[in-house]
Amino acid sequence: MTTAHVHVKARTRKPWTPSQIILTVLGAAVSAVWVAPLAWALFTSLKSETEAVEVPPHWLPRVWTVQAWKAIFENGNITNWFVNSLVVSVCVTAVVLVVGALAGYGFARTEFRGKGALLGLVMTGLMVSPAVLGVPLFTTVQQMGLVDTYWGMILPQCAPAAMVYILYKFFQGIPRELEEAAFIDGAGRWRVFFTIIVPLSRPSLSAVGIFTFIASWNNFLWPYMVTNNPDLMTMPNGIATVMNSYGIQWAQLMAGGLMAGLPLIVVFVFFQRQIVAGVAHTGLAGQ
């Protein structure tokens, strides 16, 4: 009878290399730079207005209070503004995903007369600031009777050239053999797009959707131009209106800014893997 001896080696932690130490210190420093403004805004929102403007300033409140948060809810229609921002951002994201996917796939896989010129025209949108298009877009929306409507805020945000370009680059990287095999089996162009291309494009579509949602949620200029009705204001516009009406109340300003940015923080926390995977799959990370 033989006895098997099992030797369990204790795991010893390897010492850190100099490169790991340097990278950890750099990562901690960059994280501190990004977190510091959020921490300052949070602590300021928990101060009284008198304490918030003291010179020299100090980080932690001497007297903790939520008066600034109460004032934000009392002076503004936060719930309505939040719903408006959510409706506009979700609709813009849905339309951009549909339009961007179809346009990107069309440019990547189909040949038609004037394709190069049209693609060049779309790419010029990357060099034009949205602020430059504010006046002509407002004139167009006004002539269409869409001022002070949801569609007036949604439609002008639904054709970002950058998102078309991201999806166009991704579709170019998909092997054509997959589509050719489906064509041989009798599948049509639309079936190939929805059953092969779209499932393979989930990382890029997720990244485009997240970027679009964030950009639409943060958009201040266009909703400010096209909306005068307080009931249709989005979060950035509504909070700015409260601040302008009652003067600069720094504690309330910080509370409102945190409230407006909270959904974006949640999106980054829960969808950061999709963002990284989307950028990596588009081929833009090394450009």
CSV table of C-alpha atoms in Angstrom, one decimal:
chain,number,residue,atom,x,y,z
A,1,MET,CA,0.0,0.0,0.0
A,2,THR,CA,1.5,3.3,-1.0
A,3,THR,CA,0.8,6.6,0.5
A,4,ALA,CA,0.7,9.7,-1.7
A,5,HIS,CA,2.2,12.7,-0.2
A,6,VAL,CA,0.8,16.0,-1.3
A,7,HIS,CA,3.0,19.0,-0.8
A,8,VAL,CA,1.2,22.3,-0.8
A,9,LYS,CA,3.4,25.2,-1.4
A,10,ALA,CA,2.5,28.4,0.3
A,11,ARG,CA,1.9,31.1,-2.1
A,12,THR,CA,4.5,33.9,-1.7
A,13,ARG,CA,3.7,37.3,-3.0
A,14,LYS,CA,6.2,38.5,-5.5
A,15,PRO,CA,7.8,41.9,-4.6
A,16,TRP,CA,6.8,44.8,-6.8
A,17,THR,CA,9.1,45.8,-9.6
A,18,PRO,CA,10.1,49.4,-10.0
A,19,SER,CA,7.9,49.7,-13.1
A,20,GLN,CA,4.9,48.5,-11.2
A,21,ILE,CA,5.5,51.0,-8.4
A,22,ILE,CA,5.9,53.9,-10.8
A,23,LEU,CA,2.7,52.9,-12.7
A,24,THR,CA,0.8,52.5,-9.4
A,25,VAL,CA,1.9,55.9,-8.2
A,26,LEU,CA,1.0,57.5,-11.5
A,27,GLY,CA,-2.4,55.8,-11.5
A,28,ALA,CA,-3.1,57.0,-8.0
A,29,ALA,CA,-2.1,60.6,-8.9
A,30,VAL,CA,-4.3,60.6,-12.0
A,31,SER,CA,-7.2,59.2,-10.0
A,32,ALA,CA,-6.7,61.8,-7.3
A,33,VAL,CA,-6.8,64.6,-10.0
A,34,TRP,CA,-10.1,63.3,-11.3
A,35,VAL,CA,-11.7,62.6,-7.9
A,36,ALA,CA,-10.7,65.8,-6.2
A,37,PRO,CA,-13.2,68.1,-8.0
A,38,LEU,CA,-16.1,65.6,-7.3
A,39,ALA,CA,-15.0,65.5,-3.6
A,40,TRP,CA,-14.8,69.3,-3.5
A,41,ALA,CA,-18.3,69.7,-5.0
A,42,LEU,CA,-19.8,67.2,-2.6
A,43,PHE,CA,-18.2,68.8,0.5
A,44,THR,CA,-19.2,72.3,-0.7
A,45,SER,CA,-22.8,71.2,-1.3
A,46,LEU,CA,-22.9,70.1,2.3
A,47,LYS,CA,-21.9,73.6,3.6
A,48,SER,CA,-24.0,76.6,4.3
A,49,GLU,CA,-23.8,79.4,1.7
A,50,THR,CA,-21.9,81.6,4.2
A,51,GLU,CA,-19.3,78.9,4.8
A,52,ALA,CA,-19.1,78.0,1.1
A,53,VAL,CA,-17.7,81.5,0.2
A,54,GLU,CA,-15.2,81.8,3.1
A,55,VAL,CA,-11.7,82.8,2.2
A,56,PRO,CA,-9.4,80.9,2.6
A,57,PRO,CA,-11.6,77.9,1.6
A,58,HIS,CA,-11.5,74.6,3.5
A,59,TRP,CA,-12.4,71.1,2.4
A,60,LEU,CA,-14.6,69.7,5.1
A,61,PRO,CA,-17.7,71.6,6.4
A,62,ARG,CA,-17.6,72.9,9.9
A,63,VAL,CA,-21.3,72.4,10.1
A,64,TRP,CA,-22.8,69.7,7.9
A,65,THR,CA,-26.1,70.6,6.3
A,66,VAL,CA,-28.3,69.5,3.4
A,67,GLN,CA,-29.9,72.9,3.0
A,68,ALA,CA,-28.4,73.4,-0.5
A,69,TRP,CA,-30.0,70.1,-1.6
A,70,LYS,CA,-33.4,71.0,-0.2
A,71,ALA,CA,-33.2,74.4,-1.9
A,72,ILE,CA,-32.5,72.8,-5.3
A,73,PHE,CA,-35.7,70.7,-5.0
A,74,GLU,CA,-37.7,73.6,-3.7
A,75,ASN,CA,-36.6,76.2,-6.3
A,76,GLY,CA,-36.7,74.0,-9.4
A,77,ASN,CA,-38.7,71.2,-11.0
A,78,ILE,CA,-35.9,68.6,-10.7
A,79,THR,CA,-38.1,65.6,-11.5
A,80,ASN,CA,-39.5,67.1,-14.7
A,81,TRP,CA,-36.0,68.2,-15.9
A,82,PHE,CA,-34.7,64.7,-15.2
A,83,VAL,CA,-37.5,63.1,-17.2
A,84,ASN,CA,-36.9,65.6,-20.1
A,85,SER,CA,-33.2,64.8,-20.2
A,86,LEU,CA,-33.9,61.1,-20.0
A,87,VAL,CA,-36.4,61.2,-22.9
A,88,VAL,CA,-34.2,63.4,-25.1
A,89,SER,CA,-31.0,61.4,-24.4
A,90,VAL,CA,-32.7,58.0,-24.9
A,91,CYS,CA,-34.4,59.0,-28.2
A,92,VAL,CA,-31.2,60.6,-29.5
A,93,THR,CA,-29.2,57.5,-28.7
A,94,ALA,CA,-31.7,55.2,-30.4
A,95,VAL,CA,-31.9,57.3,-33.6
A,96,VAL,CA,-28.1,57.7,-33.7
A,97,LEU,CA,-27.6,53.9,-33.4
A,98,VAL,CA,-30.0,53.2,-36.2
A,99,VAL,CA,-28.7,55.9,-38.5
A,100,GLY,CA,-25.0,55.4,-37.7
A,101,ALA,CA,-25.2,51.6,-38.1
A,102,LEU,CA,-27.0,51.8,-41.5
A,103,ALA,CA,-24.8,54.6,-42.8
A,104,GLY,CA,-21.5,53.0,-41.6
A,105,TYR,CA,-22.5,49.6,-43.1
A,106,GLY,CA,-23.5,51.2,-46.3
A,107,PHE,CA,-20.2,53.0,-46.7
A,108,ALA,CA,-18.2,50.0,-45.7
A,109,ARG,CA,-19.9,47.3,-47.8
A,110,THR,CA,-21.7,48.8,-50.7
A,111,GLU,CA,-20.5,50.5,-53.9
A,112,PHE,CA,-22.5,53.3,-55.5
A,113,ARG,CA,-21.9,56.4,-57.6
A,114,GLY,CA,-20.6,59.3,-55.6
A,115,LYS,CA,-19.6,57.2,-52.5
A,116,GLY,CA,-16.3,58.9,-52.1
A,117,ALA,CA,-17.7,62.4,-52.3
A,118,LEU,CA,-20.5,61.6,-49.9
A,119,LEU,CA,-18.1,59.9,-47.4
A,120,GLY,CA,-15.9,63.0,-47.6
A,121,LEU,CA,-18.9,65.2,-46.9
A,122,VAL,CA,-19.7,63.2,-43.9
A,123,MET,CA,-16.1,63.3,-42.6
A,124,THR,CA,-16.1,67.1,-42.9
A,125,GLY,CA,-18.6,67.1,-40.1
A,126,LEU,CA,-15.7,66.0,-37.8
A,127,MET,CA,-14.1,69.4,-38.5
A,128,VAL,CA,-17.1,71.6,-37.9
A,129,SER,CA,-18.0,72.7,-34.4
A,130,PRO,CA,-21.7,72.2,-33.4
A,131,ALA,CA,-21.8,75.8,-32.2
A,132,VAL,CA,-21.2,77.0,-35.8
A,133,LEU,CA,-24.3,75.2,-36.9
A,134,GLY,CA,-26.5,76.6,-34.1
A,135,VAL,CA,-28.1,79.5,-36.1
A,136,PRO,CA,-28.9,77.6,-39.3
A,137,LEU,CA,-30.2,74.7,-37.3
A,138,PHE,CA,-32.4,77.0,-35.2
A,139,THR,CA,-33.8,78.7,-38.3
A,140,THR,CA,-34.6,75.3,-39.8
A,141,VAL,CA,-36.3,74.1,-36.7
A,142,GLN,CA,-38.2,77.3,-36.4
A,143,GLN,CA,-39.5,77.0,-39.9
A,144,MET,CA,-40.6,73.5,-39.2
A,145,GLY,CA,-42.6,74.6,-36.2
A,146,LEU,CA,-40.5,72.4,-33.8
A,147,VAL,CA,-39.4,75.1,-31.3
A,148,ASP,CA,-40.4,74.2,-27.7
A,149,THR,CA,-41.0,70.6,-28.7
A,150,TYR,CA,-39.1,67.3,-27.9
A,151,TRP,CA,-38.5,66.7,-31.6
A,152,GLY,CA,-36.9,70.1,-31.9
A,153,MET,CA,-34.3,69.1,-29.3
A,154,ILE,CA,-33.9,65.5,-30.5
A,155,LEU,CA,-33.6,65.6,-34.3
A,156,PRO,CA,-30.7,68.1,-34.7
A,157,GLN,CA,-28.6,65.9,-32.5
A,158,CYS,CA,-29.2,62.7,-34.5
A,159,ALA,CA,-26.5,62.9,-37.2
A,160,PRO,CA,-23.0,62.9,-35.5
A,161,ALA,CA,-20.3,62.3,-38.1
A,162,ALA,CA,-18.0,60.8,-35.4
A,163,MET,CA,-20.3,58.0,-34.6
A,164,VAL,CA,-20.8,57.1,-38.3
A,165,TYR,CA,-17.0,57.1,-38.7
A,166,ILE,CA,-16.5,54.8,-35.7
A,167,LEU,CA,-19.0,52.2,-37.0
A,168,TYR,CA,-17.7,52.6,-40.6
A,169,LYS,CA,-14.2,51.7,-39.4
A,170,PHE,CA,-15.5,48.7,-37.4
A,171,PHE,CA,-17.6,47.3,-40.3
A,172,GLN,CA,-14.5,47.5,-42.5
A,173,GLY,CA,-12.7,45.1,-40.2
A,174,ILE,CA,-15.4,42.4,-40.3
A,175,PRO,CA,-14.3,39.6,-42.7
A,176,ARG,CA,-16.2,39.6,-46.0
A,177,GLU,CA,-16.2,35.9,-46.0
A,178,LEU,CA,-18.9,35.7,-43.4
A,179,GLU,CA,-21.2,37.7,-45.5
A,180,GLU,CA,-20.3,35.9,-48.7
A,181,ALA,CA,-21.1,32.5,-47.0
A,182,ALA,CA,-24.5,33.9,-46.0
A,183,PHE,CA,-25.2,35.2,-49.5
A,184,ILE,CA,-24.4,31.7,-50.9
A,185,ASP,CA,-26.9,30.2,-48.4
A,186,GLY,CA,-29.6,32.6,-49.9
A,187,ALA,CA,-29.6,35.3,-47.3
A,188,GLY,CA,-30.3,38.9,-48.4
A,189,ARG,CA,-28.5,42.0,-47.5
A,190,TRP,CA,-30.9,43.0,-44.7
A,191,ARG,CA,-30.8,39.5,-43.2
A,192,VAL,CA,-27.0,39.5,-43.3
A,193,PHE,CA,-27.0,42.9,-41.6
A,194,PHE,CA,-29.4,42.0,-38.7
A,195,THR,CA,-28.2,38.4,-38.1
A,196,ILE,CA,-24.5,38.6,-38.7
A,197,ILE,CA,-23.2,42.2,-38.7
A,198,VAL,CA,-25.3,43.6,-35.8
A,199,PRO,CA,-24.5,40.7,-33.3
A,200,LEU,CA,-20.8,41.1,-34.2
A,201,SER,CA,-21.0,44.9,-33.7
A,202,ARG,CA,-22.3,44.8,-30.1
A,203,PRO,CA,-19.1,46.2,-28.5
A,204,SER,CA,-18.9,49.1,-31.0
A,205,LEU,CA,-22.7,49.8,-30.8
A,206,SER,CA,-22.5,49.8,-27.0
A,207,ALA,CA,-19.7,52.3,-27.1
A,208,VAL,CA,-21.4,54.5,-29.6
A,209,GLY,CA,-24.6,54.4,-27.6
A,210,ILE,CA,-22.9,55.3,-24.4
A,211,PHE,CA,-20.9,58.2,-25.9
A,212,THR,CA,-24.1,59.5,-27.6
A,213,PHE,CA,-26.1,59.3,-24.4
A,214,ILE,CA,-23.4,61.2,-22.4
A,215,ALA,CA,-23.1,63.9,-25.1
A,216,SER,CA,-26.8,64.4,-25.3
A,217,TRP,CA,-27.3,64.5,-21.5
A,218,ASN,CA,-24.5,67.1,-21.2
A,219,ASN,CA,-25.7,69.2,-24.1
A,220,PHE,CA,-26.5,72.7,-22.8
A,221,LEU,CA,-26.3,75.0,-25.8
A,222,TRP,CA,-28.9,73.4,-28.2
A,223,PRO,CA,-31.7,72.8,-25.7
A,224,TYR,CA,-31.1,76.3,-24.4
A,225,MET,CA,-31.5,77.8,-27.9
A,226,VAL,CA,-34.6,75.8,-28.9
A,227,THR,CA,-36.5,75.7,-25.6
A,228,ASN,CA,-38.1,78.6,-23.7
A,229,ASN,CA,-40.7,76.5,-21.9
A,230,PRO,CA,-39.7,75.7,-18.3
A,231,ASP,CA,-41.6,72.4,-18.5
A,232,LEU,CA,-39.4,71.2,-21.4
A,233,MET,CA,-36.0,72.2,-19.9
A,234,THR,CA,-33.3,69.5,-19.5
A,235,MET,CA,-31.2,69.2,-16.3
A,236,PRO,CA,-28.3,71.4,-17.4
A,237,ASN,CA,-30.7,74.2,-18.6
A,238,GLY,CA,-33.0,73.9,-15.6
A,239,ILE,CA,-30.2,74.1,-13.0
A,240,ALA,CA,-28.6,77.0,-14.8
A,241,THR,CA,-31.9,78.8,-14.8
A,242,VAL,CA,-32.3,78.4,-11.0
A,243,MET,CA,-28.8,79.7,-10.5
A,244,ASN,CA,-29.4,82.8,-12.7
A,245,SER,CA,-32.7,83.5,-11.0
A,246,TYR,CA,-31.4,83.4,-7.4
A,247,GLY,CA,-27.9,84.5,-7.9
A,248,ILE,CA,-24.8,82.4,-7.6
A,249,GLN,CA,-25.3,80.2,-4.5
A,250,TRP,CA,-22.2,78.1,-4.5
A,251,ALA,CA,-23.5,75.3,-2.3
A,252,GLN,CA,-26.6,75.0,-4.5
A,253,LEU,CA,-24.5,75.2,-7.6
A,254,MET,CA,-22.4,72.2,-6.5
A,255,ALA,CA,-25.5,70.2,-5.4
A,256,GLY,CA,-27.1,70.9,-8.8
A,257,GLY,CA,-24.0,69.9,-10.7
A,258,LEU,CA,-23.6,66.7,-8.8
A,259,MET,CA,-27.3,65.9,-9.4
A,260,ALA,CA,-26.9,66.5,-13.1
A,261,GLY,CA,-23.8,64.4,-13.3
A,262,LEU,CA,-24.9,61.5,-11.2
A,263,PRO,CA,-26.5,59.5,-14.2
A,264,LEU,CA,-23.2,59.9,-16.1
A,265,ILE,CA,-21.2,58.6,-13.2
A,266,VAL,CA,-23.5,55.6,-13.0
A,267,VAL,CA,-23.1,55.0,-16.7
A,268,PHE,CA,-19.3,55.0,-16.5
A,269,VAL,CA,-19.2,52.8,-13.4
A,270,PHE,CA,-21.5,50.1,-14.9
A,271,PHE,CA,-20.5,50.3,-18.6
A,272,GLN,CA,-16.8,51.0,-18.5
A,273,ARG,CA,-16.0,47.6,-19.9
A,274,GLN,CA,-18.2,48.2,-22.9
A,275,ILE,CA,-16.6,51.6,-23.5
A,276,VAL,CA,-13.1,50.1,-23.4
A,277,ALA,CA,-14.1,47.1,-25.5
A,278,GLY,CA,-15.9,49.3,-28.0
A,279,VAL,CA,-12.9,51.6,-28.5
A,280,ALA,CA,-10.6,48.6,-28.9
A,281,HIS,CA,-12.8,46.9,-31.5
A,282,THR,CA,-13.1,50.0,-33.6
A,283,GLY,CA,-9.4,50.2,-34.3
A,284,LEU,CA,-9.3,53.8,-33.1
A,285,ALA,CA,-7.2,53.1,-30.0
A,286,GLY,CA,-3.9,53.2,-31.9
A,287,GLN,CA,-4.7,56.1,-34.1
